[in-house]
JSON list of C-alpha atoms in Angstrom, two decimals:
[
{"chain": "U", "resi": 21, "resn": "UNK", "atom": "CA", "xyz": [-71.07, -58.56, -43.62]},
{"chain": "U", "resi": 22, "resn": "UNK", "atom": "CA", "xyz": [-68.87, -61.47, -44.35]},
{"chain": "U", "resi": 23, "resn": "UNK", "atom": "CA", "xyz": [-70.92, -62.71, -46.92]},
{"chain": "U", "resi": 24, "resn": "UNK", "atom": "CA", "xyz": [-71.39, -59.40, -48.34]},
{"chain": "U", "resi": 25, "resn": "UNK", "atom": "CA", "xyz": [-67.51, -59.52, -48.73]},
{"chain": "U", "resi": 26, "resn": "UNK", "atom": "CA", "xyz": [-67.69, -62.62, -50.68]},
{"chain": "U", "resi": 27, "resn": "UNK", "atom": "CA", "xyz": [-69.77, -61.40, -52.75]},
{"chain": "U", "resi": 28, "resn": "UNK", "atom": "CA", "xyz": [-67.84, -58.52, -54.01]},
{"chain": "U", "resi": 29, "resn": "UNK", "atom": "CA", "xyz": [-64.19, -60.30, -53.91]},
{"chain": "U", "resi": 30, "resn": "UNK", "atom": "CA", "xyz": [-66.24, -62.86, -56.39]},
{"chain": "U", "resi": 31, "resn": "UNK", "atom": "CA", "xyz": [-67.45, -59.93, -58.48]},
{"chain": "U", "resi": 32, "resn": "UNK", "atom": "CA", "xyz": [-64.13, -58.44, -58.43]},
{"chain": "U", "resi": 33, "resn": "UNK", "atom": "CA", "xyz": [-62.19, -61.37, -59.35]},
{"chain": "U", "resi": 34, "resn": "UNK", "atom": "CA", "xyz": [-64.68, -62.07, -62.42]},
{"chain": "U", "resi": 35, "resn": "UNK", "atom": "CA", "xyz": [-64.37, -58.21, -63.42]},
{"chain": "U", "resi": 36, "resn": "UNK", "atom": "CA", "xyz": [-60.61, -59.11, -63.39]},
{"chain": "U", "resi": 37, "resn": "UNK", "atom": "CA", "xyz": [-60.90, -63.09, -65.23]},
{"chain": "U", "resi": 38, "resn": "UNK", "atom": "CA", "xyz": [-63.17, -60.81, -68.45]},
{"chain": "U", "resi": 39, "resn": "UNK", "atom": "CA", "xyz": [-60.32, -57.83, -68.32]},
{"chain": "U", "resi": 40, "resn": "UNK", "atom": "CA", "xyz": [-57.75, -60.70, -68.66]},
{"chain": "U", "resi": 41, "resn": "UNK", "atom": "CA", "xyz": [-59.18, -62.94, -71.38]},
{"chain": "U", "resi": 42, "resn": "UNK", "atom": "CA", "xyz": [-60.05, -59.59, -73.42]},
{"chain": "U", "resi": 43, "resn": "UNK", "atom": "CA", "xyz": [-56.65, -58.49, -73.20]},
{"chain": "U", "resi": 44, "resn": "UNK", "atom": "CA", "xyz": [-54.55, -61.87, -74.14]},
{"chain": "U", "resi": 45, "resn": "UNK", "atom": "CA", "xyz": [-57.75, -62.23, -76.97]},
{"chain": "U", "resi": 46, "resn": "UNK", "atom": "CA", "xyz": [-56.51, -58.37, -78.29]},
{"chain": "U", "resi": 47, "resn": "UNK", "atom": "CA", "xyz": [-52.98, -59.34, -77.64]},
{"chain": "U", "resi": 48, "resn": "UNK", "atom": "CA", "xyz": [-53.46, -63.45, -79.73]},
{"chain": "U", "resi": 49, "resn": "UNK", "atom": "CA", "xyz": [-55.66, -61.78, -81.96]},
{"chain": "U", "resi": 50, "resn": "UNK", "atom": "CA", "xyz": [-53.65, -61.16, -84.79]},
{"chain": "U", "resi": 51, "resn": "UNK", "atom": "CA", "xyz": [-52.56, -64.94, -84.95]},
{"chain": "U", "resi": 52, "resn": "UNK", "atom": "CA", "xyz": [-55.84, -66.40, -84.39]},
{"chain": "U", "resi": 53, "resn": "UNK", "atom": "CA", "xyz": [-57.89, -64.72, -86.67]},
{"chain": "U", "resi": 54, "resn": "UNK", "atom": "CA", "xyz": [-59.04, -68.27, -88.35]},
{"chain": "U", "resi": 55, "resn": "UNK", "atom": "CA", "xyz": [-60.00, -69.01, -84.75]},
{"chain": "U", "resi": 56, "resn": "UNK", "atom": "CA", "xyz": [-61.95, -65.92, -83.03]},
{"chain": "U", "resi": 57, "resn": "UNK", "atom": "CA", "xyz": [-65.13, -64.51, -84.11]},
{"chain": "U", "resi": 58, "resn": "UNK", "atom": "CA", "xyz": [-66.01, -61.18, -84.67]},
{"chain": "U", "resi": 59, "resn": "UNK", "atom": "CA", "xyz": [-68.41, -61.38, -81.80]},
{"chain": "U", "resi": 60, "resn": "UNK", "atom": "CA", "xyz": [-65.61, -62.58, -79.46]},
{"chain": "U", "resi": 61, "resn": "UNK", "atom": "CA", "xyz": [-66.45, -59.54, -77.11]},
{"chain": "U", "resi": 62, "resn": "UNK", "atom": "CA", "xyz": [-69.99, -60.39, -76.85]},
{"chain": "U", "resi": 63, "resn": "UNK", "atom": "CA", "xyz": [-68.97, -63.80, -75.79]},
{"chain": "U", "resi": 64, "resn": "UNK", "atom": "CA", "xyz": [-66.97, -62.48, -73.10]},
{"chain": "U", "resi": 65, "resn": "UNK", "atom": "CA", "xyz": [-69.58, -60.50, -71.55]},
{"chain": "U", "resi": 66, "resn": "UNK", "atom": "CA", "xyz": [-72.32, -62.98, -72.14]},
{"chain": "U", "resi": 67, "resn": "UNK", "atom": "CA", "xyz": [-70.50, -65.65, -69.89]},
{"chain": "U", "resi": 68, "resn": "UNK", "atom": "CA", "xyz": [-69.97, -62.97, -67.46]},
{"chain": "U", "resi": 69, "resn": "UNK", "atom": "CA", "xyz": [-73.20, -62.17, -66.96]},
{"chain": "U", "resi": 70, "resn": "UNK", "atom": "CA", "xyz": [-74.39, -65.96, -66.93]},
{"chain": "U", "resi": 71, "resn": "UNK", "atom": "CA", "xyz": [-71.57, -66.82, -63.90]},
{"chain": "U", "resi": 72, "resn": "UNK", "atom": "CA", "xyz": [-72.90, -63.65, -62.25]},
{"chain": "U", "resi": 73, "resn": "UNK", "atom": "CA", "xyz": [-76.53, -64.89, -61.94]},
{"chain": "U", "resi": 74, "resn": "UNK", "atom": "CA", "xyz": [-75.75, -68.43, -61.23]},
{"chain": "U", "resi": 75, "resn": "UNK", "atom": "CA", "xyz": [-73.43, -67.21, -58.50]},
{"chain": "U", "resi": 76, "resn": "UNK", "atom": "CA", "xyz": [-75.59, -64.95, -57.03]},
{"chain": "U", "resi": 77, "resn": "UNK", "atom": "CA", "xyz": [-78.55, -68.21, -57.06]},
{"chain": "U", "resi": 78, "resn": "UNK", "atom": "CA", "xyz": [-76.29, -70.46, -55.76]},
{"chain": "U", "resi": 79, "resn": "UNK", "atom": "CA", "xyz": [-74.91, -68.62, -53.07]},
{"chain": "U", "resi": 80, "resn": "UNK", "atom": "CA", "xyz": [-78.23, -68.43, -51.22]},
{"chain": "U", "resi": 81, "resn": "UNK", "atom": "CA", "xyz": [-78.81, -72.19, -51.72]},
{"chain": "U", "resi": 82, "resn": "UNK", "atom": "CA", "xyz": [-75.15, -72.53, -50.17]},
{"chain": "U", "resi": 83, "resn": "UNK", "atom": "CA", "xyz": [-75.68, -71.84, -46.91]},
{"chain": "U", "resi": 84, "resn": "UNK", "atom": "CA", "xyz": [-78.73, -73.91, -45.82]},
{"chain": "U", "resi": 85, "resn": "UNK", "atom": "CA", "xyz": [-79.20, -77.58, -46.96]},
{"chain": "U", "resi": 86, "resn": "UNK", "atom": "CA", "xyz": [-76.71, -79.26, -49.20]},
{"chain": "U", "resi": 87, "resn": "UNK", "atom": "CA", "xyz": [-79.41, -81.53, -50.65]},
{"chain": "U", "resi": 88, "resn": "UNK", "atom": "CA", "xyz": [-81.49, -78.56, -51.86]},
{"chain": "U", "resi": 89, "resn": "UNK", "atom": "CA", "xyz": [-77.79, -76.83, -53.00]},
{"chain": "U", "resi": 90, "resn": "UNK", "atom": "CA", "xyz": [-76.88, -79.83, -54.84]},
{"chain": "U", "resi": 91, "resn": "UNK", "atom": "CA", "xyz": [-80.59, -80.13, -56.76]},
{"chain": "U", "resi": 92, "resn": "UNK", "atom": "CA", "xyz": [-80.29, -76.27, -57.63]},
{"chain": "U", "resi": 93, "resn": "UNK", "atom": "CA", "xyz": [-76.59, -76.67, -59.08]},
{"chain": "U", "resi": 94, "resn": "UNK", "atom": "CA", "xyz": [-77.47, -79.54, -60.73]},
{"chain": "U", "resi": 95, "resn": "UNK", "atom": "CA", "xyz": [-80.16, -77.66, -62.20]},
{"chain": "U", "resi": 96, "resn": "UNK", "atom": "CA", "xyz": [-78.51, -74.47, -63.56]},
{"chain": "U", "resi": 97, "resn": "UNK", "atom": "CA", "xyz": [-75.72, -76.93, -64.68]},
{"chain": "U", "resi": 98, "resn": "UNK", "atom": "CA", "xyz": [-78.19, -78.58, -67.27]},
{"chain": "U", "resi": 99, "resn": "UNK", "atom": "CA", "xyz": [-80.08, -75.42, -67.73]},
{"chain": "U", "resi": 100, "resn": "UNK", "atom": "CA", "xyz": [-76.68, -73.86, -68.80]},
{"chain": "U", "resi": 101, "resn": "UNK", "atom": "CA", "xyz": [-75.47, -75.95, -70.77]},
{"chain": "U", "resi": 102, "resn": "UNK", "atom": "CA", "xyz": [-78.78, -76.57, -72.86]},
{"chain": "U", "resi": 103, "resn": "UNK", "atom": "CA", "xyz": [-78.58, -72.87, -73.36]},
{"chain": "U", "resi": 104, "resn": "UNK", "atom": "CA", "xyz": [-74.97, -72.85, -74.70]},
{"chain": "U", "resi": 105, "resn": "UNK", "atom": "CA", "xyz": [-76.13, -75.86, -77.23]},
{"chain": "U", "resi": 106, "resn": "UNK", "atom": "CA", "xyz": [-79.11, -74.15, -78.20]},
{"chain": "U", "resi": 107, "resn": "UNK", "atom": "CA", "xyz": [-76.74, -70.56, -78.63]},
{"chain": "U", "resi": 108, "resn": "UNK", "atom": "CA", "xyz": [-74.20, -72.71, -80.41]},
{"chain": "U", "resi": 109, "resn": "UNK", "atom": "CA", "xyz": [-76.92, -74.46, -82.78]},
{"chain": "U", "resi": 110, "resn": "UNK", "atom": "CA", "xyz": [-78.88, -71.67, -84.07]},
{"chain": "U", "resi": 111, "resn": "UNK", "atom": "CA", "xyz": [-75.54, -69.20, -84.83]},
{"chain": "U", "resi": 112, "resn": "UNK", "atom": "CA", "xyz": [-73.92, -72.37, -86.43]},
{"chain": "U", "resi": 113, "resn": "UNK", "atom": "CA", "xyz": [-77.23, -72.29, -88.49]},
{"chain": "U", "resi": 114, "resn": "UNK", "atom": "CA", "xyz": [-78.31, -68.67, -88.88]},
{"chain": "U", "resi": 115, "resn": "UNK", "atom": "CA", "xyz": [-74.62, -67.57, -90.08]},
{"chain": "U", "resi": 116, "resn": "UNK", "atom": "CA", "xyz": [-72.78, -71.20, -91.35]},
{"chain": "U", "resi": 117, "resn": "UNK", "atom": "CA", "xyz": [-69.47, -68.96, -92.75]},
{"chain": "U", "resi": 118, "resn": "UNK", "atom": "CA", "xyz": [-68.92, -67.66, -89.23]},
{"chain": "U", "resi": 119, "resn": "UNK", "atom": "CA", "xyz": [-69.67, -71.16, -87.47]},
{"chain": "U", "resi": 120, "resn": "UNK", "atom": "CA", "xyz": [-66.88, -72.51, -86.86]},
{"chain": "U", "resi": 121, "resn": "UNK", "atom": "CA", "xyz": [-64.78, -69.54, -85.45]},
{"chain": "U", "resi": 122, "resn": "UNK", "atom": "CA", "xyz": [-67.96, -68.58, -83.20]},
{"chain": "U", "resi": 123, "resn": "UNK", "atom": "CA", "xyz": [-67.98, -72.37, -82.03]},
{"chain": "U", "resi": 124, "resn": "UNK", "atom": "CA", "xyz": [-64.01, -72.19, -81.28]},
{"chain": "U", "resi": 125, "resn": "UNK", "atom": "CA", "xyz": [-64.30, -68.87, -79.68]},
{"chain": "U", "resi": 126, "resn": "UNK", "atom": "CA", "xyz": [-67.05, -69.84, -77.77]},
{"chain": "U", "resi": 127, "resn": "UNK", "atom": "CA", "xyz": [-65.71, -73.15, -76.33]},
{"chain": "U", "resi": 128, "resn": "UNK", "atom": "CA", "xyz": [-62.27, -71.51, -75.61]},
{"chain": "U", "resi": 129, "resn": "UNK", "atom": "CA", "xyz": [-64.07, -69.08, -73.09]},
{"chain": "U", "resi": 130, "resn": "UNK", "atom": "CA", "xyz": [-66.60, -71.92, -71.76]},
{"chain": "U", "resi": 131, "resn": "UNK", "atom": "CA", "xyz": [-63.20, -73.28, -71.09]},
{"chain": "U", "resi": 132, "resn": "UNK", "atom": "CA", "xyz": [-61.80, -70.17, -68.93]},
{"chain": "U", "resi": 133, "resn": "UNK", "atom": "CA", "xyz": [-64.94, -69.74, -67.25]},
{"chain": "U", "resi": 134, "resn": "UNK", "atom": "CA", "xyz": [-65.52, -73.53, -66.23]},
{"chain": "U", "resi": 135, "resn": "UNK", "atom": "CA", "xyz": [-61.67, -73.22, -64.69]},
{"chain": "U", "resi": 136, "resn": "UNK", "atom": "CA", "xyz": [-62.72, -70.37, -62.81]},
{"chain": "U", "resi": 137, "resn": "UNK", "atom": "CA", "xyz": [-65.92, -71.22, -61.17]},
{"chain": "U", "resi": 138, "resn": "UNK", "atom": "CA", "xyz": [-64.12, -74.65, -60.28]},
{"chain": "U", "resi": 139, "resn": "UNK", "atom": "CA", "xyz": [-61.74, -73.15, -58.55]},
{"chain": "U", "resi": 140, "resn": "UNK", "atom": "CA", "xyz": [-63.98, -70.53, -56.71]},
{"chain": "U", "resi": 141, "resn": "UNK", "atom": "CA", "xyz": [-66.38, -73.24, -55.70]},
{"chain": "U", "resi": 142, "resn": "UNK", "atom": "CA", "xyz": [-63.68, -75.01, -54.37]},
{"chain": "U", "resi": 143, "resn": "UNK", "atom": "CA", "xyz": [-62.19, -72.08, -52.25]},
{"chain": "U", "resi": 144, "resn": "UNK", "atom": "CA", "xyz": [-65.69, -71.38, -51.15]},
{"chain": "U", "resi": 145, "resn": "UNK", "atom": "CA", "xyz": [-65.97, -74.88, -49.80]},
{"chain": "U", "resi": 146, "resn": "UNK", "atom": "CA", "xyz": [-62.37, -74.90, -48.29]},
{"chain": "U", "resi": 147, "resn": "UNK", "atom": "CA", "xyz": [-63.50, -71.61, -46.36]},
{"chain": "U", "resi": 148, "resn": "UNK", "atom": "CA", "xyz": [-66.89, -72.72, -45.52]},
{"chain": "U", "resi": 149, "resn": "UNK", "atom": "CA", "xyz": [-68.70, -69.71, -47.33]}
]
C-alpha cells in the first residue's frame, strides 16, 4: 500500500511539474518566441512520459540490491541521454531553420526535469522508499 502511495504522489507531482512548465511557457511565450519551438508541447509531454517509465523501472530495482539499482540507473542514464542526442541530432538535421529554438526548448525542459527527478530521488532516499 505504501508503495502504491508513492507511486501516485510521484505521478501526481509530475502531472503538476508538466501543468506548471506549460503554463509559465504560455505565460513567457510571447517574449521568447526566438527561443521556443513550435513543438514546445510535444517536448513537454515527451519528457513526461520518459520520467514516467524510468520511474516506474527504477522503483522496482529500488527496493532490493543497491548494486543491481545502481547498474540499472546507470543504464537508463546513458540510454537516455543517447536518446536525447540522437532526438536532438536528427531534428537539428531534418528541419536546420527550426534547430536552434527546438535545441533551446529542449534543453530548457531537460533542465526542469533533471531538477525534479534530483530532488525526488533524493526525498525517496531520505524516506527510505
Amino acid at each position: 500500500m505504501m508503495k502504491q502511495k508513492s507511486v501516485i504522489h510521484y505521478q501526481l507531482t509530475l502531472c503538476c511539474l508538466v501543468i506548471v512548465l506549460a503554463a509559465l511557457t504560455l505565460l513567457i511565450k510571447p517574449y521568447i518566441t526566438a527561443w521556443l519551438t513550435p513543438l514546445w508541447l510535444y517536448q513537454l509531454f515527451f519528457f513526461f512520459c520518459i520520467n514516467l517509465i524510468i520511474y516506474h523501472l527504477t522503483q522496482k530495482k529500488m527496493q532490493g540490491d543497491a548494486a543491481k539499482f545502481a547498474n540499472l540507473y546507470m543504464i537508463l542514464t546513458v540510454t537516455k541521454l543517447v536518446l536525447f542526442l540522437s532526438i536532438i541530432l536528427i531534428y537539428a538535421f531534418s528541419f536546420p531553420e527550426d534547430a536552434k529554438r527546438f535545441i533551446i526548448s529542449f534543453l530548457g525542459y531537460y533542465i526542469c526535469f533533471m531538477v525534479f527527478n534530483i530532488i525526488n530521488f533524493v526525498k525517496m532516499k531520505k524516506n527510505g522508499k
